[in-house]
PDB file of N, CA and C in Angstrom:
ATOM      1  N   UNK S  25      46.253 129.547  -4.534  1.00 58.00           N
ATOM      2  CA  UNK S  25      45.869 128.333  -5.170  1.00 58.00           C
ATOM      3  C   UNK S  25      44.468 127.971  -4.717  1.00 58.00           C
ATOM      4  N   UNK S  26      43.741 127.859  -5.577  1.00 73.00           N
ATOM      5  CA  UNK S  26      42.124 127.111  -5.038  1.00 73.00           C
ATOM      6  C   UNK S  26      42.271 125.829  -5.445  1.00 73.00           C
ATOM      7  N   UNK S  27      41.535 125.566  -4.288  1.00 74.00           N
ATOM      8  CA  UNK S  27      40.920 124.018  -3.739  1.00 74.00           C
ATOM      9  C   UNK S  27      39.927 123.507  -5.078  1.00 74.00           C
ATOM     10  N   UNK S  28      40.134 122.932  -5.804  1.00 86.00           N
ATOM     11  CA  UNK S  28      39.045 121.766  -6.575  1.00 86.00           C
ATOM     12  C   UNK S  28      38.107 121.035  -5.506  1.00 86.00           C
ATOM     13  N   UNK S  29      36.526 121.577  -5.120  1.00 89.00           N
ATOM     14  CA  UNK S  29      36.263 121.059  -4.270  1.00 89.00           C
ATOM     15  C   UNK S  29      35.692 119.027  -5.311  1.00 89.00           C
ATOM     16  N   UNK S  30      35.894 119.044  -6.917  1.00 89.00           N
ATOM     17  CA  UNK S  30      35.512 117.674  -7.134  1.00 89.00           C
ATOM     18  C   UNK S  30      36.425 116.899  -6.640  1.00 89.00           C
ATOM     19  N   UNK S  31      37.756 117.083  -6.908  1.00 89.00           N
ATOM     20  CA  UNK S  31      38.858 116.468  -6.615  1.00 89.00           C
ATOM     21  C   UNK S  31      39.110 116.180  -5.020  1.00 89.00           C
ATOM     22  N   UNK S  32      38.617 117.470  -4.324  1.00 89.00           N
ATOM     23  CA  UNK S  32      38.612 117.094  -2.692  1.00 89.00           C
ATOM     24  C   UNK S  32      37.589 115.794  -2.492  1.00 89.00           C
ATOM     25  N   UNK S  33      36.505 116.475  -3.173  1.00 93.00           N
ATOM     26  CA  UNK S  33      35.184 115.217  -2.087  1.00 93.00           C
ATOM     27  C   UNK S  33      35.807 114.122  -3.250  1.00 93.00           C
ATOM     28  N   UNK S  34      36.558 113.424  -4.277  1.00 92.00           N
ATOM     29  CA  UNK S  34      36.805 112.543  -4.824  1.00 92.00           C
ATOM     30  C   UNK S  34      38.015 111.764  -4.202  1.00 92.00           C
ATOM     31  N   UNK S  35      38.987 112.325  -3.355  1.00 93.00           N
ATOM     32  CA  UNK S  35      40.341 112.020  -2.356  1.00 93.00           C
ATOM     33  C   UNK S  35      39.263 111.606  -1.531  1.00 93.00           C
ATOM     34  N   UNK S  36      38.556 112.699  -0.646  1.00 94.00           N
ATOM     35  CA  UNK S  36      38.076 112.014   0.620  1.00 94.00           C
ATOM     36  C   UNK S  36      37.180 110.707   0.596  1.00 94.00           C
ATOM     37  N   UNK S  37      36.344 110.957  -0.147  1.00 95.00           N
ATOM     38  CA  UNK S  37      35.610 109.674  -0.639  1.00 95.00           C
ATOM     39  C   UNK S  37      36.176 108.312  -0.852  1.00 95.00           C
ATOM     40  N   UNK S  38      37.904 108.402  -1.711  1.00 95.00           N
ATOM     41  CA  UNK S  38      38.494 107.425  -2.042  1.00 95.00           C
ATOM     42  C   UNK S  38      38.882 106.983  -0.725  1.00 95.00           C
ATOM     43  N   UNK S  39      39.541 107.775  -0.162  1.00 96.00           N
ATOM     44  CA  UNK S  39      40.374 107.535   1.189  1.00 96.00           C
ATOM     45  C   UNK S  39      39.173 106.817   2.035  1.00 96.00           C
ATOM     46  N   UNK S  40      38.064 107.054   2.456  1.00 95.00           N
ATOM     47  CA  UNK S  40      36.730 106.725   3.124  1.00 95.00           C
ATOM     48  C   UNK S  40      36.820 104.908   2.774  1.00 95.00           C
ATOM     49  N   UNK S  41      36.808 104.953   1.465  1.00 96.00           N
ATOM     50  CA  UNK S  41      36.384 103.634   0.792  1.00 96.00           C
ATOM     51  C   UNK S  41      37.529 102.632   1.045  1.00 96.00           C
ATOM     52  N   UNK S  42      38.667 103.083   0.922  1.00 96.00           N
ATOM     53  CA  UNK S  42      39.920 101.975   1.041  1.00 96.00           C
ATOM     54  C   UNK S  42      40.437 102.202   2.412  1.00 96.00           C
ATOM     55  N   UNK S  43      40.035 102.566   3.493  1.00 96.00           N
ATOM     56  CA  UNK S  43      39.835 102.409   5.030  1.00 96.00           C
ATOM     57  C   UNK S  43      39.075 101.654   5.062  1.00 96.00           C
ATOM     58  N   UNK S  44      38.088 101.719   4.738  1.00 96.00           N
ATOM     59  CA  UNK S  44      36.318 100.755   5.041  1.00 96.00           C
ATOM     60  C   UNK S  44      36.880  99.516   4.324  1.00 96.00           C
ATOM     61  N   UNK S  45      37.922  99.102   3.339  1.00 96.00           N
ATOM     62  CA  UNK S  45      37.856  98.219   2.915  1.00 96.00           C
ATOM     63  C   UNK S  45      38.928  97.381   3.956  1.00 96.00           C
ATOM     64  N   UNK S  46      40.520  97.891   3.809  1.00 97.00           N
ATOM     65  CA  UNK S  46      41.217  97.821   4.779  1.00 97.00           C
ATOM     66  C   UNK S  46      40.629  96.971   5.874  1.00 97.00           C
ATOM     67  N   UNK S  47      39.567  97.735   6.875  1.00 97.00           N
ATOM     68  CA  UNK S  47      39.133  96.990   8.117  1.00 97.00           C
ATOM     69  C   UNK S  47      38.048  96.160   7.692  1.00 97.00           C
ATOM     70  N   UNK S  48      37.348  95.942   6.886  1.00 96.00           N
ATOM     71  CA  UNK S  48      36.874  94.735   5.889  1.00 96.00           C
ATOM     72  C   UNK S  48      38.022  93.660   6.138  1.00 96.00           C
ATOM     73  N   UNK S  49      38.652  93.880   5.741  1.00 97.00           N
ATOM     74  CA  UNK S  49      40.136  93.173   4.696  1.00 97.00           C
ATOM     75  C   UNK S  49      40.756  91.945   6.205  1.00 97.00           C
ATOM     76  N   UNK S  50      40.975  93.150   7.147  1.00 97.00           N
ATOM     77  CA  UNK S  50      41.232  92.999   8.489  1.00 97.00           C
ATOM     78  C   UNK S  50      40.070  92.148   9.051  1.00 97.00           C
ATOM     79  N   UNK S  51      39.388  92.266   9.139  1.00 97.00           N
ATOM     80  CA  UNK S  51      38.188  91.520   9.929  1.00 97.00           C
ATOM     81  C   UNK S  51      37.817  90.574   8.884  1.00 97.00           C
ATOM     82  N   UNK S  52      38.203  90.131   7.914  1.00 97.00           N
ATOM     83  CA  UNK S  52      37.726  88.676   7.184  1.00 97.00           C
ATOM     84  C   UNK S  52      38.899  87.645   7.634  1.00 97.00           C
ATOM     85  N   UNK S  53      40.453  88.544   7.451  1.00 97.00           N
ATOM     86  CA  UNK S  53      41.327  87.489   7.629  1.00 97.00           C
ATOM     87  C   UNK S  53      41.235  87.296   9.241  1.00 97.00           C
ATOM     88  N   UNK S  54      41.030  88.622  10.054  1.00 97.00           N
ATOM     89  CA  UNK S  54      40.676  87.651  11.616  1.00 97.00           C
ATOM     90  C   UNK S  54      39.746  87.024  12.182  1.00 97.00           C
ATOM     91  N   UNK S  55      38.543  86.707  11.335  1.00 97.00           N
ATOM     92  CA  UNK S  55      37.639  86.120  11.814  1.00 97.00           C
ATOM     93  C   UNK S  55      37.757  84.620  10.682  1.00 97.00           C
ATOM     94  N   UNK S  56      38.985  84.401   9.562  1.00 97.00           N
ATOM     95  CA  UNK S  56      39.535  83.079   9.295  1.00 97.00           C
ATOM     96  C   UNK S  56      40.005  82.587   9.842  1.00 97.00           C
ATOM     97  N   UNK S  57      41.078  82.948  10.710  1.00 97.00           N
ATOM     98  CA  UNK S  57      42.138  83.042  11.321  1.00 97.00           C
ATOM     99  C   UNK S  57      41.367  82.338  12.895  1.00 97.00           C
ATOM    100  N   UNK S  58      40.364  82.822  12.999  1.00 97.00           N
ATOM    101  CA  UNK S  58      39.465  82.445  14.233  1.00 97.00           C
ATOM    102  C   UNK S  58      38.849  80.622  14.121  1.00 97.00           C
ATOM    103  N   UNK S  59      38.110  80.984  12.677  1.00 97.00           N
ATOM    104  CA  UNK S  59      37.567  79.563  12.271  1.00 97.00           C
ATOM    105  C   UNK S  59      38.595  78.508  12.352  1.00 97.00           C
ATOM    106  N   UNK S  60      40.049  79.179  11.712  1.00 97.00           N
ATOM    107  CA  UNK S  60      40.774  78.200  11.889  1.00 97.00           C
ATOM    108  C   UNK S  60      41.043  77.534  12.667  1.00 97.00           C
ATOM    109  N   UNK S  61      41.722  78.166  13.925  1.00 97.00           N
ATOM    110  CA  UNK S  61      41.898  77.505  15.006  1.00 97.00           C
ATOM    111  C   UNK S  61      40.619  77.064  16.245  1.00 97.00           C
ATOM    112  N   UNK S  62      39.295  77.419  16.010  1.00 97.00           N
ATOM    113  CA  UNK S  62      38.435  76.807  16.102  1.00 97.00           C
ATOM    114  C   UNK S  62      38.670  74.846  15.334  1.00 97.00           C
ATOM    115  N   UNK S  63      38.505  74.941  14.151  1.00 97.00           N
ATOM    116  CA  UNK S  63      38.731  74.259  13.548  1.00 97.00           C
ATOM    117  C   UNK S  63      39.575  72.826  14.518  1.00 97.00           C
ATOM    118  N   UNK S  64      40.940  73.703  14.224  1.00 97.00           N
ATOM    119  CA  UNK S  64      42.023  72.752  14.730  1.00 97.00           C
ATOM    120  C   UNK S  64      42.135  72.070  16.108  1.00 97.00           C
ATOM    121  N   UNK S  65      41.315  73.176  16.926  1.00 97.00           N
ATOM    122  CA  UNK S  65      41.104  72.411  18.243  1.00 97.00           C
ATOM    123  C   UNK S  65      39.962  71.831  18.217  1.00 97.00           C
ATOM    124  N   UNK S  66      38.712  71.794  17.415  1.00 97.00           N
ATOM    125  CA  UNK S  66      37.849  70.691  17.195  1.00 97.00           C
ATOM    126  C   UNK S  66      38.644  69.565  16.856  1.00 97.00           C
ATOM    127  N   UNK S  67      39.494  69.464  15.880  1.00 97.00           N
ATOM    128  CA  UNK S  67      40.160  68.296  14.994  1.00 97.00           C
ATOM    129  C   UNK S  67      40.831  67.564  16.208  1.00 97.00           C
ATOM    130  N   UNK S  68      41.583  68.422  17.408  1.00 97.00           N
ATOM    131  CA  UNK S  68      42.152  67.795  18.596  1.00 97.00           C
ATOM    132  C   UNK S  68      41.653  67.160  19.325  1.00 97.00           C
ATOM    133  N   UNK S  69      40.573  68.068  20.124  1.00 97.00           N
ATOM    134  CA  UNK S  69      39.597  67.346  21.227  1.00 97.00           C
ATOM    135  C   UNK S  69      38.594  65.946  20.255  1.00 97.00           C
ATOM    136  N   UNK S  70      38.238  65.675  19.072  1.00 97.00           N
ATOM    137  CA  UNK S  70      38.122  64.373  18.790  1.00 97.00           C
ATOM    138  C   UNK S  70      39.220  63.778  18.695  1.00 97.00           C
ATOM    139  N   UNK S  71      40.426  63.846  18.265  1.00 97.00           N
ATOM    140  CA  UNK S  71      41.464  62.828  18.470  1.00 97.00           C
ATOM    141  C   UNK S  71      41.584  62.273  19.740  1.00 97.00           C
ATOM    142  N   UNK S  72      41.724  63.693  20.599  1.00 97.00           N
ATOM    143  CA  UNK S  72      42.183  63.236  21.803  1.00 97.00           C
ATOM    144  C   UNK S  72      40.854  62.118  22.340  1.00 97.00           C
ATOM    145  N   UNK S  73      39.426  62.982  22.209  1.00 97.00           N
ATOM    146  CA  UNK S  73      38.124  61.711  22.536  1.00 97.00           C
ATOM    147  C   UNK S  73      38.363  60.220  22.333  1.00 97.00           C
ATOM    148  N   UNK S  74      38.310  59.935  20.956  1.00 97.00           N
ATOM    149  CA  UNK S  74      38.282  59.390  19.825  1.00 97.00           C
ATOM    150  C   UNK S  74      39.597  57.866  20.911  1.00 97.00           C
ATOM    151  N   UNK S  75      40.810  58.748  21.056  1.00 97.00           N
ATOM    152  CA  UNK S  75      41.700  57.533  21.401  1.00 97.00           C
ATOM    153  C   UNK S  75      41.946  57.050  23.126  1.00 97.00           C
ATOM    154  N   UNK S  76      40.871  57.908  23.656  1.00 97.00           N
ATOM    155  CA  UNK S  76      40.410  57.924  25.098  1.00 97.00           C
ATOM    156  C   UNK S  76      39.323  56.854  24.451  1.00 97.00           C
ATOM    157  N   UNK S  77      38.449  56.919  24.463  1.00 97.00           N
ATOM    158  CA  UNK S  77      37.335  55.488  23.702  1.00 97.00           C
ATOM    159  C   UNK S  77      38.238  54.542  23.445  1.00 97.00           C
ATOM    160  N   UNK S  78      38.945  54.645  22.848  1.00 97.00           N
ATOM    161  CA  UNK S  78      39.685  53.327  22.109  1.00 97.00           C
ATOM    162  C   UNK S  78      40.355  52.865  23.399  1.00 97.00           C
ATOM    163  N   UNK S  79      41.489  53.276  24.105  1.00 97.00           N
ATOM    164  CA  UNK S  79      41.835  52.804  25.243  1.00 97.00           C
ATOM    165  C   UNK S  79      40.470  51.935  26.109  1.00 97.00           C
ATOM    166  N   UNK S  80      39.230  52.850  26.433  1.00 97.00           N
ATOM    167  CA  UNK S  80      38.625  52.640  27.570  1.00 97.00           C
ATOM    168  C   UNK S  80      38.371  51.229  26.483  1.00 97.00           C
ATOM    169  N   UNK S  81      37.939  50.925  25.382  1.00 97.00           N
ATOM    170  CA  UNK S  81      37.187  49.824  24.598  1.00 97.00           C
ATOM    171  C   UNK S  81      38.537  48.590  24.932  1.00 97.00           C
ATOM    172  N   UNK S  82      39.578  48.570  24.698  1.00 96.00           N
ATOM    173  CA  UNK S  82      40.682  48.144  25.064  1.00 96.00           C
ATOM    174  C   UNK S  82      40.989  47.510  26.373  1.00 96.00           C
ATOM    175  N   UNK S  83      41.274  48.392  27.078  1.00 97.00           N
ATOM    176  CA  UNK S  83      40.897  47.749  28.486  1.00 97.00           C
ATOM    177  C   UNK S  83      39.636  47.311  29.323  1.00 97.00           C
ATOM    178  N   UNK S  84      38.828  47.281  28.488  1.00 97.00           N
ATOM    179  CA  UNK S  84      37.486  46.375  28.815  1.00 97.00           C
ATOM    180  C   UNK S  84      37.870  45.266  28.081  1.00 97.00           C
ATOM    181  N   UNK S  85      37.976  44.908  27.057  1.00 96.00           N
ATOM    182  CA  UNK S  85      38.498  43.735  26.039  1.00 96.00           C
ATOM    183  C   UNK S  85      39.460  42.729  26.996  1.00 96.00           C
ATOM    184  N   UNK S  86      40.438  43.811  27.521  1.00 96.00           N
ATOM    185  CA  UNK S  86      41.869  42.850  28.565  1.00 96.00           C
ATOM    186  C   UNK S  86      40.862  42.461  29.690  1.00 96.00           C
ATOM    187  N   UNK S  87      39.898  43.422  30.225  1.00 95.00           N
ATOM    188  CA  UNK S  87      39.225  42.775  31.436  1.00 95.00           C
ATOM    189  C   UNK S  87      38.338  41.665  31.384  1.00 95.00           C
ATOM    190  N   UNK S  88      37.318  42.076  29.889  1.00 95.00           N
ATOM    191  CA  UNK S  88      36.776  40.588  29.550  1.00 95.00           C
ATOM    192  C   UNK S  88      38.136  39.551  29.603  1.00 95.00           C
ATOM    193  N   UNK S  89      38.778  39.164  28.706  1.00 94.00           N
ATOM    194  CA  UNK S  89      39.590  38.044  28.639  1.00 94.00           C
ATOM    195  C   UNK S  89      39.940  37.683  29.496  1.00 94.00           C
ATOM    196  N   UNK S  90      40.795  38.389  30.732  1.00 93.00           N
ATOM    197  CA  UNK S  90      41.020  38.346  32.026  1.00 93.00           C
ATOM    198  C   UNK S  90      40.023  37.325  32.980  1.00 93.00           C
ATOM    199  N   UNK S  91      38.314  37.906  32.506  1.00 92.00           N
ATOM    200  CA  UNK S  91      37.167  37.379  33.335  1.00 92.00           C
ATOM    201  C   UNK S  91      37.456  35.634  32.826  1.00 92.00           C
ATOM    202  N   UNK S  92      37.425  35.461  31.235  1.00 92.00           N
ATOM    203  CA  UNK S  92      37.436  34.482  30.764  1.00 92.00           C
ATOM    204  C   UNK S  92      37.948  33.316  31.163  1.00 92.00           C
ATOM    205  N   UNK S  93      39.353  33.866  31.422  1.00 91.00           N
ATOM    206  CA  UNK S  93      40.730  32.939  31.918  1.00 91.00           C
ATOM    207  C   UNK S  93      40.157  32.612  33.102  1.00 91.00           C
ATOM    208  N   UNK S  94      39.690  33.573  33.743  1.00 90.00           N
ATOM    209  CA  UNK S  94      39.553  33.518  35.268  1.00 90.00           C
ATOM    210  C   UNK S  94      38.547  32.021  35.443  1.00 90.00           C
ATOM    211  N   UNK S  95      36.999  32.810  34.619  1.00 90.00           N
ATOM    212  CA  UNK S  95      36.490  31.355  34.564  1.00 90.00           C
ATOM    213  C   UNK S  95      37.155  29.760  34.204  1.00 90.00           C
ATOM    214  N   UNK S  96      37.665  30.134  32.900  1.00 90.00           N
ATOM    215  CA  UNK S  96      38.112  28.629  32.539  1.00 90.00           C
ATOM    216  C   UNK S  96      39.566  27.883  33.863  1.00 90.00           C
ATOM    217  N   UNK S  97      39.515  28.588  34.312  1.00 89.00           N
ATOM    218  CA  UNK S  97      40.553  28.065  35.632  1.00 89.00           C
ATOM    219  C   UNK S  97      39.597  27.385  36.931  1.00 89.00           C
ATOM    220  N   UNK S  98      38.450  28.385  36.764  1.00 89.00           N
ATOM    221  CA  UNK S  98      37.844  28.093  37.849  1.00 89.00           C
ATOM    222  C   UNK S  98      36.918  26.735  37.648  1.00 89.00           C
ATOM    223  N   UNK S  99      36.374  26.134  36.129  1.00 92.00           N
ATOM    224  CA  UNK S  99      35.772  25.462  35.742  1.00 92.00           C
ATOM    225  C   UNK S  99      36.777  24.034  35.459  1.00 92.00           C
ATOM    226  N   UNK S 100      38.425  24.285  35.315  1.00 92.00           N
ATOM    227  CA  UNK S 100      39.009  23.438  35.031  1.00 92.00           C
ATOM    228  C   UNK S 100      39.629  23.247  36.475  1.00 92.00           C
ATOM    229  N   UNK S 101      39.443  24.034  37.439  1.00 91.00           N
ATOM    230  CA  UNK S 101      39.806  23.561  39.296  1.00 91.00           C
ATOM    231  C   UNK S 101      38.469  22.251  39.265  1.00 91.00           C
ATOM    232  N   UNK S 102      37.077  22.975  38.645  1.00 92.00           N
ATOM    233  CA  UNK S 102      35.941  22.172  39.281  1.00 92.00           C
ATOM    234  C   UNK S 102      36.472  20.694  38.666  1.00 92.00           C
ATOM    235  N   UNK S 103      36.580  20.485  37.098  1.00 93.00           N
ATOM    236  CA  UNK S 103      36.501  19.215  36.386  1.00 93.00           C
ATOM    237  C   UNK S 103      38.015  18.677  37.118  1.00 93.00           C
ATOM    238  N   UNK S 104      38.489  19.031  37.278  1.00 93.00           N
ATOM    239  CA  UNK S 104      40.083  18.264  37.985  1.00 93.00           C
ATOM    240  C   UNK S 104      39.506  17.366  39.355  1.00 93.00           C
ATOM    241  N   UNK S 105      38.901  18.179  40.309  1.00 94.00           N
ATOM    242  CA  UNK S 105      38.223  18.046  41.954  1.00 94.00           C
ATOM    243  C   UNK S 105      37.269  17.071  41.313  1.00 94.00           C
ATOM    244  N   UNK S 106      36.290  16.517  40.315  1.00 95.00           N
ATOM    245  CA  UNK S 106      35.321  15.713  39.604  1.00 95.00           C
ATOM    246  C   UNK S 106      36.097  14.594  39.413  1.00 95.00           C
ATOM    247  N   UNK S 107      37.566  14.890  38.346  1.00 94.00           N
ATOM    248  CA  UNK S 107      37.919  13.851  37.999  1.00 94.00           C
ATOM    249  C   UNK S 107      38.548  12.951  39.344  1.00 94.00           C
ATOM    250  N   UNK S 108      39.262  13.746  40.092  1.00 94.00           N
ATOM    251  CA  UNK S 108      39.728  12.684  41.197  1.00 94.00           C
ATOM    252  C   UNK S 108      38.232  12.035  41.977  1.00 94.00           C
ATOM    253  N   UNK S 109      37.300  12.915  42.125  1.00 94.00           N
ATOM    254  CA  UNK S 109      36.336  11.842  42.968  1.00 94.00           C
ATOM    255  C   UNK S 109      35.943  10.792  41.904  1.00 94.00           C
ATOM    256  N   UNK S 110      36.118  10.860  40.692  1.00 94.00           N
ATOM    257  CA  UNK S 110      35.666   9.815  40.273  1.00 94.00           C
ATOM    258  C   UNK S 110      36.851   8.611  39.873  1.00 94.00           C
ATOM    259  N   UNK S 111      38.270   9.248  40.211  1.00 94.00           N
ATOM    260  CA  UNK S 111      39.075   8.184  40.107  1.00 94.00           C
ATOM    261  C   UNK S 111      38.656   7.485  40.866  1.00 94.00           C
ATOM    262  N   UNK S 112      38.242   7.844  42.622  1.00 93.00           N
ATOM    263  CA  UNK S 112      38.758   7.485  43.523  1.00 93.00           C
ATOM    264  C   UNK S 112      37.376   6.443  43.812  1.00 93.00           C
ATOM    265  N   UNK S 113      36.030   6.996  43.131  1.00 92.00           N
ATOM    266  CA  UNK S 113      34.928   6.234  42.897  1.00 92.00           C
ATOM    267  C   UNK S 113      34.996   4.511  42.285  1.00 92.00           C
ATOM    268  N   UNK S 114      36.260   5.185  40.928  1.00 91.00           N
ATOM    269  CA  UNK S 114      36.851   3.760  40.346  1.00 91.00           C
ATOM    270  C   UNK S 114      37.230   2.910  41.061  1.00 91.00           C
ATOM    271  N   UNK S 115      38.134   3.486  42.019  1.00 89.00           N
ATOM    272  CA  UNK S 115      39.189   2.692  42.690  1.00 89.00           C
ATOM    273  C   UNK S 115      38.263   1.906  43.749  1.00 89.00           C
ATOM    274  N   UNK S 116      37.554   2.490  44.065  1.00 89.00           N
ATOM    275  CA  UNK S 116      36.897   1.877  45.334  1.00 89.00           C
ATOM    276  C   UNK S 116      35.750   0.430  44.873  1.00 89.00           C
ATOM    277  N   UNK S 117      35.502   1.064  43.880  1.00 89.00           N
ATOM    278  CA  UNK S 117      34.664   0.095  43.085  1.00 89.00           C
ATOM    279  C   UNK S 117      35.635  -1.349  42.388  1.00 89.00           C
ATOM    280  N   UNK S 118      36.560  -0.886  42.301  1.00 87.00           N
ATOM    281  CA  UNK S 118      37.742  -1.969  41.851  1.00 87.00           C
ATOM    282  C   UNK S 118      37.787  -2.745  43.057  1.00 87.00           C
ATOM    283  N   UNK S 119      37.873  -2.712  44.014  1.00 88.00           N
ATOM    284  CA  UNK S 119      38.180  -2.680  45.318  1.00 88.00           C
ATOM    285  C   UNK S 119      37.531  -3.663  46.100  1.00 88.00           C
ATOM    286  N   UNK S 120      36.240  -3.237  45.354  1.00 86.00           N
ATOM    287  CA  UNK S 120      35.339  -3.586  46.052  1.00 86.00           C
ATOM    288  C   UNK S 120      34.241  -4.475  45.426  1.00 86.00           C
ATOM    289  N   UNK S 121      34.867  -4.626  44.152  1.00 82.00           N
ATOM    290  CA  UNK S 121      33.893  -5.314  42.888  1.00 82.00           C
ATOM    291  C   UNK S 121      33.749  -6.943  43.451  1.00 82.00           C
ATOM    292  N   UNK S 122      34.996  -7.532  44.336  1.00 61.00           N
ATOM    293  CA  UNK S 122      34.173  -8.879  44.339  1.00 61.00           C
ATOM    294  C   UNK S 122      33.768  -9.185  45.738  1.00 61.00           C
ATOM    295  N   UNK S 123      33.690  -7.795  46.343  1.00 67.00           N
ATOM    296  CA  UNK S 123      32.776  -8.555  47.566  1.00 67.00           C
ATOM    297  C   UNK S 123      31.289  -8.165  48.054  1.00 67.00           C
ATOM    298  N   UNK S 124      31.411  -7.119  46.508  1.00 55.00           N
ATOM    299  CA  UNK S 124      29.771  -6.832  46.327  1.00 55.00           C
ATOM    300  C   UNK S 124      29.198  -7.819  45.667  1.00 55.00           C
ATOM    301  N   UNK S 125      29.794  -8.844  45.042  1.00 54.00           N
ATOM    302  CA  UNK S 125      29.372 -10.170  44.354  1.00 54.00           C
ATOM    303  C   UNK S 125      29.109 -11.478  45.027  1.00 54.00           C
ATOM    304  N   UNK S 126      30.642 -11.261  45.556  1.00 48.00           N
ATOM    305  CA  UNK S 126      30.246 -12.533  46.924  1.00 48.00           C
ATOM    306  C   UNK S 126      29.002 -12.469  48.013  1.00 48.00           C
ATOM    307  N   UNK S 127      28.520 -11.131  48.611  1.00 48.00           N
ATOM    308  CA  UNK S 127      27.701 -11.436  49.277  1.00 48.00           C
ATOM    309  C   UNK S 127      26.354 -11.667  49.145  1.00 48.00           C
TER     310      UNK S 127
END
């Protein structure tokens, strides 16, 4: 039997081409496959960022308010300590209203 050498170099050639494509084929879907999960752990590490910010923005918010309270306690200790010296300013002046007149 003789060899058809068109038919040989036309097999080998084919065979050549759909290998080469094959690892084509192979190396597009693993280098998707790559982007992807690139991808997905980008999409993570901002979530995860993203609600680390939000907490830290959060508990600055509770610490302002916190400061707030803190002041208005400390400003309503001062006006309380005001108001008694000036009850006690009243009182003395009541007290004392007719013998700052008499003399």
């Amino acid at each position: 039997m003789k060899l058809d050498t068109n038919l040989a170099s036309f097999l080998l050639a084919f065979a050549g081409a759909l290998s080469g494509w094959v690892a084509w084929w192979h190396n597009k879907l693993k280098f998707e496959r790559q982007q992807a999960i690139q991808q997905a752990k980008a999409a993570a590490e901002k979530a995860v960022n993203e609600e680390r910010d939000f907490n830290h923005l959060r508990n600055n918010q509770i610490q302002i308010s916190q400061g707030i309270a803190t002041g208005f306690k400390d400003i309503e200790s001062a006006l309380d300590q005001l108001s008694d010296k000036v009850t006690k300013i009243e009182a003395w002046l009541i007290r004392n209203q007719g013998t700052v007149h008499s003399e």
